[in-house]
């Protein structure tokens, strides 16, 4: 089994910053792609940013230039630095990872979600 544990969410004023972290643990041989998704009330879950094992990144247009995804492969951890936050960034943020387990099979895993609220 593999667990993803997120941290770093909270309440922040517009224009502020937050840094989310997601640490993977368990029966991990290798972690391939990692990503952050978000889901606002009444909306579908959407991709925010993704990063390959080699460090290639992609972003939703709505966050380009404001958010930065990064990862520490030695710690099995992915980060999301969020700057210049806007009220429309308010959502539950979920970590996702494609993990090759010790059985050499690849599965997708999700974290439990962390709430980000941008409000004055």
PDB file of N, CA and C in Angstrom, residues 2-9 19-25 28 31-39 45-51 69-73 75-82 91-99 107-116:
ATOM      1  N   UNK A   2       0.314   2.305  -0.570  1.00  0.00           N
ATOM      2  CA  UNK A   2       1.000   3.591  -0.639  1.00  0.00           C
ATOM      3  C   UNK A   2       0.070   4.653  -0.071  1.00  0.00           C
ATOM      4  N   UNK A   3       0.627   5.550   0.714  1.00  0.00           N
ATOM      5  CA  UNK A   3      -0.146   6.656   1.272  1.00  0.00           C
ATOM      6  C   UNK A   3       0.465   7.978   0.816  1.00  0.00           C
ATOM      7  N   UNK A   4      -0.418   8.921   0.520  1.00  0.00           N
ATOM      8  CA  UNK A   4      -0.009  10.289   0.204  1.00  0.00           C
ATOM      9  C   UNK A   4      -0.591  11.196   1.283  1.00  0.00           C
ATOM     10  N   UNK A   5       0.263  11.960   1.934  1.00  0.00           N
ATOM     11  CA  UNK A   5      -0.178  12.850   3.008  1.00  0.00           C
ATOM     12  C   UNK A   5       0.159  14.279   2.635  1.00  0.00           C
ATOM     13  N   UNK A   6      -0.886  15.112   2.539  1.00  0.00           N
ATOM     14  CA  UNK A   6      -0.713  16.512   2.161  1.00  0.00           C
ATOM     15  C   UNK A   6      -0.678  17.397   3.398  1.00  0.00           C
ATOM     16  N   UNK A   7      -0.031  18.536   3.245  1.00  0.00           N
ATOM     17  CA  UNK A   7      -0.021  19.537   4.306  1.00  0.00           C
ATOM     18  C   UNK A   7       0.201  20.904   3.687  1.00  0.00           C
ATOM     19  N   UNK A   8      -0.089  21.948   4.470  1.00  0.00           N
ATOM     20  CA  UNK A   8       0.218  23.303   4.036  1.00  0.00           C
ATOM     21  C   UNK A   8      -0.961  24.156   3.636  1.00  0.00           C
ATOM     22  N   UNK A   9      -2.155  23.597   3.621  1.00  0.00           N
ATOM     23  CA  UNK A   9      -3.311  24.405   3.263  1.00  0.00           C
ATOM     24  C   UNK A   9      -3.673  25.383   4.375  1.00  0.00           C
ATOM     25  N   UNK A  19       2.430  27.254   0.545  1.00  0.00           N
ATOM     26  CA  UNK A  19       3.205  26.152  -0.021  1.00  0.00           C
ATOM     27  C   UNK A  19       2.598  24.839   0.448  1.00  0.00           C
ATOM     28  N   UNK A  20       2.155  24.049  -0.503  1.00  0.00           N
ATOM     29  CA  UNK A  20       1.617  22.733  -0.199  1.00  0.00           C
ATOM     30  C   UNK A  20       2.705  21.676  -0.347  1.00  0.00           C
ATOM     31  N   UNK A  21       2.621  20.660   0.500  1.00  0.00           N
ATOM     32  CA  UNK A  21       3.538  19.524   0.421  1.00  0.00           C
ATOM     33  C   UNK A  21       2.726  18.236   0.375  1.00  0.00           C
ATOM     34  N   UNK A  22       3.276  17.231  -0.275  1.00  0.00           N
ATOM     35  CA  UNK A  22       2.641  15.920  -0.336  1.00  0.00           C
ATOM     36  C   UNK A  22       3.743  14.867  -0.279  1.00  0.00           C
ATOM     37  N   UNK A  23       3.734  14.093   0.792  1.00  0.00           N
ATOM     38  CA  UNK A  23       4.749  13.060   0.990  1.00  0.00           C
ATOM     39  C   UNK A  23       4.153  11.675   0.768  1.00  0.00           C
ATOM     40  N   UNK A  24       4.824  10.883  -0.032  1.00  0.00           N
ATOM     41  CA  UNK A  24       4.391   9.515  -0.311  1.00  0.00           C
ATOM     42  C   UNK A  24       5.194   8.542   0.529  1.00  0.00           C
ATOM     43  N   UNK A  25       4.518   7.509   1.006  1.00  0.00           N
ATOM     44  CA  UNK A  25       5.201   6.484   1.791  1.00  0.00           C
ATOM     45  C   UNK A  25       4.545   5.135   1.534  1.00  0.00           C
ATOM     46  N   UNK A  28       6.946   1.538  -2.147  1.00  0.00           N
ATOM     47  CA  UNK A  28       7.300   2.318  -3.329  1.00  0.00           C
ATOM     48  C   UNK A  28       8.605   1.831  -3.920  1.00  0.00           C
ATOM     49  N   UNK A  31       8.469   6.480  -8.099  1.00  0.00           N
ATOM     50  CA  UNK A  31       7.330   7.345  -8.383  1.00  0.00           C
ATOM     51  C   UNK A  31       7.545   8.006  -9.728  1.00  0.00           C
ATOM     52  N   UNK A  32       6.608   7.858 -10.605  1.00  0.00           N
ATOM     53  CA  UNK A  32       6.698   8.470 -11.930  1.00  0.00           C
ATOM     54  C   UNK A  32       6.074   9.868 -11.874  1.00  0.00           C
ATOM     55  N   UNK A  33       5.009  10.120 -12.597  1.00  0.00           N
ATOM     56  CA  UNK A  33       4.427  11.458 -12.576  1.00  0.00           C
ATOM     57  C   UNK A  33       3.768  11.780 -11.246  1.00  0.00           C
ATOM     58  N   UNK A  34       3.860  13.044 -10.863  1.00  0.00           N
ATOM     59  CA  UNK A  34       3.160  13.556  -9.689  1.00  0.00           C
ATOM     60  C   UNK A  34       2.425  14.824 -10.099  1.00  0.00           C
ATOM     61  N   UNK A  35       1.339  15.112  -9.411  1.00  0.00           N
ATOM     62  CA  UNK A  35       0.538  16.258  -9.832  1.00  0.00           C
ATOM     63  C   UNK A  35      -0.303  16.777  -8.679  1.00  0.00           C
ATOM     64  N   UNK A  36      -0.768  18.004  -8.856  1.00  0.00           N
ATOM     65  CA  UNK A  36      -1.739  18.614  -7.964  1.00  0.00           C
ATOM     66  C   UNK A  36      -3.013  18.892  -8.755  1.00  0.00           C
ATOM     67  N   UNK A  37      -4.129  18.529  -8.162  1.00  0.00           N
ATOM     68  CA  UNK A  37      -5.448  18.831  -8.697  1.00  0.00           C
ATOM     69  C   UNK A  37      -6.179  19.678  -7.665  1.00  0.00           C
ATOM     70  N   UNK A  38      -7.266  20.306  -8.085  1.00  0.00           N
ATOM     71  CA  UNK A  38      -8.105  21.025  -7.132  1.00  0.00           C
ATOM     72  C   UNK A  38      -9.577  20.876  -7.526  1.00  0.00           C
ATOM     73  N   UNK A  39     -10.407  21.002  -6.519  1.00  0.00           N
ATOM     74  CA  UNK A  39     -11.845  20.916  -6.745  1.00  0.00           C
ATOM     75  C   UNK A  39     -12.535  21.977  -5.901  1.00  0.00           C
ATOM     76  N   UNK A  45     -13.177  18.308 -10.540  1.00  0.00           N
ATOM     77  CA  UNK A  45     -11.757  18.329 -10.189  1.00  0.00           C
ATOM     78  C   UNK A  45     -10.954  18.661 -11.444  1.00  0.00           C
ATOM     79  N   UNK A  46      -9.957  19.543 -11.294  1.00  0.00           N
ATOM     80  CA  UNK A  46      -9.154  19.966 -12.434  1.00  0.00           C
ATOM     81  C   UNK A  46      -7.669  19.867 -12.114  1.00  0.00           C
ATOM     82  N   UNK A  47      -6.890  19.627 -13.159  1.00  0.00           N
ATOM     83  CA  UNK A  47      -5.441  19.576 -13.014  1.00  0.00           C
ATOM     84  C   UNK A  47      -4.902  20.991 -12.815  1.00  0.00           C
ATOM     85  N   UNK A  48      -4.069  21.149 -11.810  1.00  0.00           N
ATOM     86  CA  UNK A  48      -3.412  22.427 -11.550  1.00  0.00           C
ATOM     87  C   UNK A  48      -2.001  22.422 -12.130  1.00  0.00           C
ATOM     88  N   UNK A  49      -1.234  21.390 -11.798  1.00  0.00           N
ATOM     89  CA  UNK A  49       0.147  21.305 -12.265  1.00  0.00           C
ATOM     90  C   UNK A  49       0.631  19.865 -12.162  1.00  0.00           C
ATOM     91  N   UNK A  50       1.531  19.489 -13.054  1.00  0.00           N
ATOM     92  CA  UNK A  50       2.103  18.157 -13.032  1.00  0.00           C
ATOM     93  C   UNK A  50       3.602  18.217 -13.230  1.00  0.00           C
ATOM     94  N   UNK A  51       4.291  17.157 -12.787  1.00  0.00           N
ATOM     95  CA  UNK A  51       5.738  17.091 -12.941  1.00  0.00           C
ATOM     96  C   UNK A  51       6.145  15.647 -13.150  1.00  0.00           C
ATOM     97  N   UNK A  69       5.404  23.992  -9.340  1.00  0.00           N
ATOM     98  CA  UNK A  69       5.449  22.626  -8.819  1.00  0.00           C
ATOM     99  C   UNK A  69       6.896  22.148  -8.822  1.00  0.00           C
ATOM    100  N   UNK A  70       7.257  21.412  -7.785  1.00  0.00           N
ATOM    101  CA  UNK A  70       8.606  20.853  -7.708  1.00  0.00           C
ATOM    102  C   UNK A  70       8.535  19.538  -6.940  1.00  0.00           C
ATOM    103  N   UNK A  71       9.609  18.780  -6.974  1.00  0.00           N
ATOM    104  CA  UNK A  71       9.622  17.510  -6.252  1.00  0.00           C
ATOM    105  C   UNK A  71      11.016  17.200  -5.742  1.00  0.00           C
ATOM    106  N   UNK A  72      11.034  16.437  -4.670  1.00  0.00           N
ATOM    107  CA  UNK A  72      12.281  15.926  -4.089  1.00  0.00           C
ATOM    108  C   UNK A  72      12.179  14.413  -4.163  1.00  0.00           C
ATOM    109  N   UNK A  73      12.853  13.829  -5.143  1.00  0.00           N
ATOM    110  CA  UNK A  73      12.729  12.383  -5.357  1.00  0.00           C
ATOM    111  C   UNK A  73      13.296  11.580  -4.183  1.00  0.00           C
ATOM    112  N   UNK A  75      12.985  12.280  -1.138  1.00  0.00           N
ATOM    113  CA  UNK A  75      12.000  12.298  -0.052  1.00  0.00           C
ATOM    114  C   UNK A  75      10.617  11.847  -0.517  1.00  0.00           C
ATOM    115  N   UNK A  76      10.497  11.474  -1.787  1.00  0.00           N
ATOM    116  CA  UNK A  76       9.182  11.083  -2.335  1.00  0.00           C
ATOM    117  C   UNK A  76       8.126  12.145  -2.062  1.00  0.00           C
ATOM    118  N   UNK A  77       8.503  13.390  -2.268  1.00  0.00           N
ATOM    119  CA  UNK A  77       7.643  14.507  -1.918  1.00  0.00           C
ATOM    120  C   UNK A  77       7.492  15.454  -3.100  1.00  0.00           C
ATOM    121  N   UNK A  78       6.271  15.957  -3.266  1.00  0.00           N
ATOM    122  CA  UNK A  78       5.996  16.967  -4.281  1.00  0.00           C
ATOM    123  C   UNK A  78       5.476  18.213  -3.578  1.00  0.00           C
ATOM    124  N   UNK A  79       5.819  19.369  -4.133  1.00  0.00           N
ATOM    125  CA  UNK A  79       5.450  20.649  -3.544  1.00  0.00           C
ATOM    126  C   UNK A  79       4.667  21.485  -4.560  1.00  0.00           C
ATOM    127  N   UNK A  80       3.874  22.404  -4.026  1.00  0.00           N
ATOM    128  CA  UNK A  80       3.212  23.391  -4.874  1.00  0.00           C
ATOM    129  C   UNK A  80       3.345  24.745  -4.189  1.00  0.00           C
ATOM    130  N   UNK A  81       4.192  25.588  -4.756  1.00  0.00           N
ATOM    131  CA  UNK A  81       4.330  26.942  -4.255  1.00  0.00           C
ATOM    132  C   UNK A  81       3.301  27.812  -4.969  1.00  0.00           C
ATOM    133  N   UNK A  82       2.435  28.429  -4.192  1.00  0.00           N
ATOM    134  CA  UNK A  82       1.351  29.240  -4.748  1.00  0.00           C
ATOM    135  C   UNK A  82       1.536  30.693  -4.338  1.00  0.00           C
ATOM    136  N   UNK A  91     -10.221  26.188  -3.076  1.00  0.00           N
ATOM    137  CA  UNK A  91     -10.602  24.824  -3.447  1.00  0.00           C
ATOM    138  C   UNK A  91      -9.958  23.850  -2.473  1.00  0.00           C
ATOM    139  N   UNK A  92     -10.365  22.597  -2.584  1.00  0.00           N
ATOM    140  CA  UNK A  92      -9.622  21.524  -1.942  1.00  0.00           C
ATOM    141  C   UNK A  92      -8.571  21.049  -2.944  1.00  0.00           C
ATOM    142  N   UNK A  93      -7.328  21.011  -2.499  1.00  0.00           N
ATOM    143  CA  UNK A  93      -6.217  20.622  -3.358  1.00  0.00           C
ATOM    144  C   UNK A  93      -5.810  19.179  -3.042  1.00  0.00           C
ATOM    145  N   UNK A  94      -5.690  18.392  -4.101  1.00  0.00           N
ATOM    146  CA  UNK A  94      -5.369  16.977  -3.972  1.00  0.00           C
ATOM    147  C   UNK A  94      -4.051  16.662  -4.664  1.00  0.00           C
ATOM    148  N   UNK A  95      -3.269  15.850  -4.013  1.00  0.00           N
ATOM    149  CA  UNK A  95      -2.031  15.338  -4.584  1.00  0.00           C
ATOM    150  C   UNK A  95      -2.324  14.019  -5.295  1.00  0.00           C
ATOM    151  N   UNK A  96      -1.651  13.792  -6.412  1.00  0.00           N
ATOM    152  CA  UNK A  96      -1.797  12.555  -7.160  1.00  0.00           C
ATOM    153  C   UNK A  96      -0.420  12.055  -7.565  1.00  0.00           C
ATOM    154  N   UNK A  97      -0.231  10.745  -7.483  1.00  0.00           N
ATOM    155  CA  UNK A  97       1.063  10.178  -7.876  1.00  0.00           C
ATOM    156  C   UNK A  97       0.859   8.850  -8.593  1.00  0.00           C
ATOM    157  N   UNK A  98       1.634   8.640  -9.635  1.00  0.00           N
ATOM    158  CA  UNK A  98       1.682   7.348 -10.321  1.00  0.00           C
ATOM    159  C   UNK A  98       2.879   6.588  -9.773  1.00  0.00           C
ATOM    160  N   UNK A  99       2.591   5.553  -9.009  1.00  0.00           N
ATOM    161  CA  UNK A  99       3.621   4.854  -8.244  1.00  0.00           C
ATOM    162  C   UNK A  99       3.827   3.446  -8.785  1.00  0.00           C
ATOM    163  N   UNK A 107       0.300   2.049 -10.119  1.00  0.00           N
ATOM    164  CA  UNK A 107      -1.038   2.446  -9.700  1.00  0.00           C
ATOM    165  C   UNK A 107      -1.072   3.958  -9.491  1.00  0.00           C
ATOM    166  N   UNK A 108      -2.250   4.520  -9.598  1.00  0.00           N
ATOM    167  CA  UNK A 108      -2.452   5.923  -9.277  1.00  0.00           C
ATOM    168  C   UNK A 108      -3.003   6.064  -7.873  1.00  0.00           C
ATOM    169  N   UNK A 109      -2.443   6.991  -7.117  1.00  0.00           N
ATOM    170  CA  UNK A 109      -2.870   7.211  -5.737  1.00  0.00           C
ATOM    171  C   UNK A 109      -3.250   8.676  -5.544  1.00  0.00           C
ATOM    172  N   UNK A 110      -4.162   8.908  -4.604  1.00  0.00           N
ATOM    173  CA  UNK A 110      -4.610  10.246  -4.257  1.00  0.00           C
ATOM    174  C   UNK A 110      -4.387  10.518  -2.779  1.00  0.00           C
ATOM    175  N   UNK A 111      -4.088  11.765  -2.477  1.00  0.00           N
ATOM    176  CA  UNK A 111      -4.068  12.195  -1.098  1.00  0.00           C
ATOM    177  C   UNK A 111      -5.475  12.502  -0.615  1.00  0.00           C
ATOM    178  N   UNK A 112      -5.570  12.880   0.662  1.00  0.00           N
ATOM    179  CA  UNK A 112      -6.877  13.101   1.271  1.00  0.00           C
ATOM    180  C   UNK A 112      -7.423  14.497   0.981  1.00  0.00           C
ATOM    181  N   UNK A 113      -6.586  15.375   0.479  1.00  0.00           N
ATOM    182  CA  UNK A 113      -7.010  16.737   0.171  1.00  0.00           C
ATOM    183  C   UNK A 113      -6.688  17.710   1.285  1.00  0.00           C
ATOM    184  N   UNK A 114      -6.378  18.937   0.894  1.00  0.00           N
ATOM    185  CA  UNK A 114      -6.132  19.998   1.861  1.00  0.00           C
ATOM    186  C   UNK A 114      -6.842  21.255   1.377  1.00  0.00           C
ATOM    187  N   UNK A 115      -7.524  21.920   2.288  1.00  0.00           N
ATOM    188  CA  UNK A 115      -8.345  23.078   1.927  1.00  0.00           C
ATOM    189  C   UNK A 115      -7.467  24.324   1.804  1.00  0.00           C
ATOM    190  N   UNK A 116      -7.653  25.034   0.699  1.00  0.00           N
ATOM    191  CA  UNK A 116      -7.032  26.349   0.508  1.00  0.00           C
ATOM    192  C   UNK A 116      -8.163  27.353   0.332  1.00  0.00           C
TER     193      UNK A 116
END
